Amino acid sequence: MIVTTKKLFEAAYGKYAIGAYNINNLEQTMGLFRGNLDSQAPFIIQLSKGARSYTNKVMLENLIRGADEVFPDAIFAVHLDHGDEETCYDCINSGFYSSVMIDASHEEFDNNIAVTKRVVDAAHAKGIVVEAELGQLGGVEEHVKVDEANAKLTDPKQAKEFVERSGCDSLAVAIGTSHGAFKFSGSQSLHFDVLAEIQKNLPEFPLVMHGSSSVPQEEVERINKAGGEILGAKGVDATQFKEAASLGVTKINIDTDGRLVWTRVHREVFAEHPEVFDLRNPGTIFMAEYAKFIARKNEYLGSAGQLANVRKMIS
Ligand code: G3H
Ligand code: 13P
Ligand code: ZN
């Protein structure tokens, strides 16, 4: 069942965070639904602009419709990740998405507010909720590339003004994470002091943490052992998710970790079985491994076991 992120956030606020997972294909979709049902967790499916054009947005959306039918017990939101204004309107008008992210974080403050407000007005007219971003994470996003030196933590005072003036429903904050597999080089770390200050200025308001893959060292080692060359990769400590949730983070974005699971499975299968050329061999293993990964992640997020509560709340 597709719901808005607003409903999921009401249930989670202050207690746990909802996992927001990016998908691009069939195998990820199957693993995602299985893992969330195995762990009885509500979840958010995120589609990036790149994912929507990887095959075709209609193909991807219909995969989700199909999964909704195959897994009728699942409760989830469908969310556009890092949208520009044009893509937000496309998703809002499609009637399929329950939530969009407008990412105008690279604009200066007043422009970010102006762009966000336009999207909020269009989305709210159709009952769709909007995530916006203030501050800049390091790493590569959809249409924005930010090197670490230019990453900017969210200013807690600006955060309150931003939310009031833009009318957004949740806010992605930059508190030290970055996108991709190479986080926290140099002296970077998670800034819980900044997060606490943001929550003080925006009590009860849902916050979002991007760039939250943990980049498990075991995955990286297995990839490299099977022929990969991913050197110096590092991620967020998943044991910190619950502290973030207690400070108002209700959505935690994870994409890179899923890509690492995919890479590990495929590299190992082909390295160990050079005679294999049936795509279903690694595909079957990947779906099972991805489901296991999602279920474990939901334990760290605290969303595991919350499905029955959420179902009660929305019925
Ligand atoms: O933050 C970006 C997400 O990881 C999506 O990545 O644009 O390569 O699909 P993508
Ligand atoms: P990771 O690169 O850490 O998985 O972050 C994903 C993300 O923030 C998607 O919006
Ligand atoms: Zn992101």
Coordinates of N, CA, C and O and ligand atoms in Angstrom, one line a residue, residues 20-22 46 48 79 81-82 101 131 133 137 140-141 177-183 208-215 234-236 251-259, ligand 2:
A20 N 15.1 4.8 3.6 CA 14.7 5.2 2.3 C 15.7 4.7 1.3 O 16.9 5.0 1.4
Y21 N 15.3 3.7 0.5 CA 16.2 2.9 -0.3 C 16.0 3.2 -1.8 O 14.8 3.2 -2.3
N22 N 17.1 3.4 -2.5 CA 17.0 3.7 -4.0 C 16.9 2.4 -4.7 O 17.6 1.4 -4.4
Q46 N 12.9 5.1 -3.1 CA 13.4 6.4 -3.8 C 13.8 6.1 -5.2 O 14.5 5.2 -5.5
S48 N 15.7 8.1 -8.3 CA 16.4 9.3 -8.7 C 16.1 9.6 -10.1 O 15.5 8.7 -10.8
H79 N 8.9 8.0 -3.6 CA 9.5 9.3 -3.4 C 10.5 9.6 -4.5 O 11.4 8.7 -4.9
D81 N 13.9 11.2 -5.5 CA 15.1 11.6 -4.8 C 15.8 12.7 -5.5 O 16.0 12.5 -6.8
H82 N 16.2 13.7 -4.9 CA 17.0 14.8 -5.5 C 16.5 15.3 -6.8 O 17.1 15.4 -7.8
M101 N 11.3 15.1 -3.6 CA 12.3 16.0 -3.0 C 12.7 17.0 -4.0 O 13.0 16.7 -5.2
E131 N 10.0 17.1 0.4 CA 11.2 17.2 1.1 C 12.1 18.2 0.5 O 12.2 18.2 -0.8
E133 N 16.0 20.6 0.8 CA 17.4 20.5 1.4 C 18.0 21.8 1.7 O 17.9 22.7 0.8
L137 N 25.7 18.6 1.2 CA 26.5 17.4 1.5 C 27.7 17.4 0.5 O 27.6 17.9 -0.6
V140 N 28.6 13.3 -4.8 CA 27.9 13.6 -6.1 C 26.4 13.3 -5.9 O 26.1 12.2 -5.5
E141 N 25.6 14.2 -6.2 CA 24.2 14.0 -6.3 C 23.8 14.1 -7.8 O 24.6 14.5 -8.6
T177 N 27.5 14.0 6.7 CA 27.6 12.8 5.8 C 27.9 13.3 4.4 O 27.8 14.5 4.1
S178 N 28.2 12.4 3.5 CA 28.3 12.7 2.1 C 27.8 11.5 1.3 O 27.8 10.4 1.8
H179 N 27.5 11.8 0.0 CA 27.0 10.7 -0.8 C 28.2 9.8 -1.3 O 29.4 10.3 -1.3
G180 N 27.9 8.6 -1.6 CA 28.9 7.7 -2.2 C 29.6 6.8 -1.1 O 29.2 6.7 0.0
A181 N 30.7 6.2 -1.6 CA 31.4 5.2 -0.8 C 32.6 5.7 0.0 O 33.3 5.0 0.6
F182 N 32.9 7.0 -0.2 CA 34.1 7.6 0.4 C 33.8 8.7 1.3 O 34.0 9.9 1.0
K183 N 33.3 8.4 2.5 CA 32.8 9.4 3.4 C 33.9 9.7 4.5 O 34.8 8.9 4.7
V208 N 15.8 14.7 7.6 CA 16.2 13.7 6.7 C 17.7 13.6 6.7 O 18.4 14.7 6.6
M209 N 18.3 12.4 6.8 CA 19.8 12.3 6.7 C 20.1 11.6 5.4 O 19.8 10.4 5.2
H210 N 20.7 12.3 4.4 CA 21.2 11.7 3.2 C 22.6 11.1 3.4 O 23.2 11.3 4.5
G211 N 23.1 10.5 2.4 CA 24.5 10.0 2.4 C 24.7 9.1 3.6 O 25.8 9.2 4.3
S212 N 23.8 8.2 3.9 CA 23.9 7.4 5.2 C 24.3 6.0 5.0 O 24.1 5.1 5.9
S213 N 24.8 5.6 3.9 CA 25.3 4.2 3.7 C 26.5 4.0 4.7 O 27.3 4.9 5.0
S214 N 26.6 2.7 5.2 CA 27.6 2.4 6.1 C 28.9 1.8 5.5 O 29.9 1.7 6.1
V215 N 28.8 1.5 4.2 CA 29.9 1.0 3.4 C 30.6 -0.1 4.2 O 31.8 0.0 4.7
K234 N 34.6 4.2 3.0 CA 34.2 4.4 4.4 C 32.8 5.0 4.5 O 32.4 5.8 3.7
G235 N 32.1 4.5 5.5 CA 30.7 5.0 5.6 C 30.3 5.5 7.0 O 31.1 5.6 7.9
V236 N 29.0 5.6 7.2 CA 28.4 6.1 8.5 C 28.2 4.9 9.4 O 27.8 3.8 9.0
K251 N 13.9 10.0 8.4 CA 14.2 9.3 7.1 C 15.7 9.2 6.9 O 16.4 10.2 7.0
I252 N 16.2 8.0 6.6 CA 17.6 7.8 6.4 C 17.9 7.2 5.1 O 17.3 6.1 4.8
N253 N 18.6 7.9 4.2 CA 18.8 7.5 2.8 C 20.0 6.6 2.6 O 21.1 6.9 3.0
I254 N 19.7 5.5 1.9 CA 20.7 4.5 1.7 C 20.7 3.9 0.3 O 19.6 3.4 -0.2
D255 N 21.7 4.2 -0.5 CA 21.8 3.7 -1.9 C 23.1 2.9 -2.1 O 23.1 1.8 -2.5
T256 N 24.2 3.6 -1.8 CA 25.5 3.0 -2.0 C 25.7 1.6 -1.5 O 26.2 0.7 -2.2
D257 N 25.2 1.3 -0.3 CA 25.4 0.0 0.3 C 24.7 -1.1 -0.5 O 25.3 -2.2 -0.7
G258 N 23.6 -0.8 -1.1 CA 22.9 -1.7 -2.0 C 23.7 -2.0 -3.2 O 23.8 -3.1 -3.7
R259 N 24.4 -1.0 -3.7 CA 25.2 -1.2 -4.9 C 26.4 -2.1 -4.6 O 26.9 -2.8 -5.4
Ligands
13P2 P1 24.5 7.0 0.1 O1 25.4 7.3 -1.1 O2 25.3 7.1 1.4 O3 23.9 5.7 0.0 O4 23.4 8.1 0.1 C1 22.2 7.9 -0.7 C2 21.4 9.1 -0.7 O5 21.5 10.1 0.1 C3 20.3 9.2 -1.7 O6 19.6 10.4 -1.7

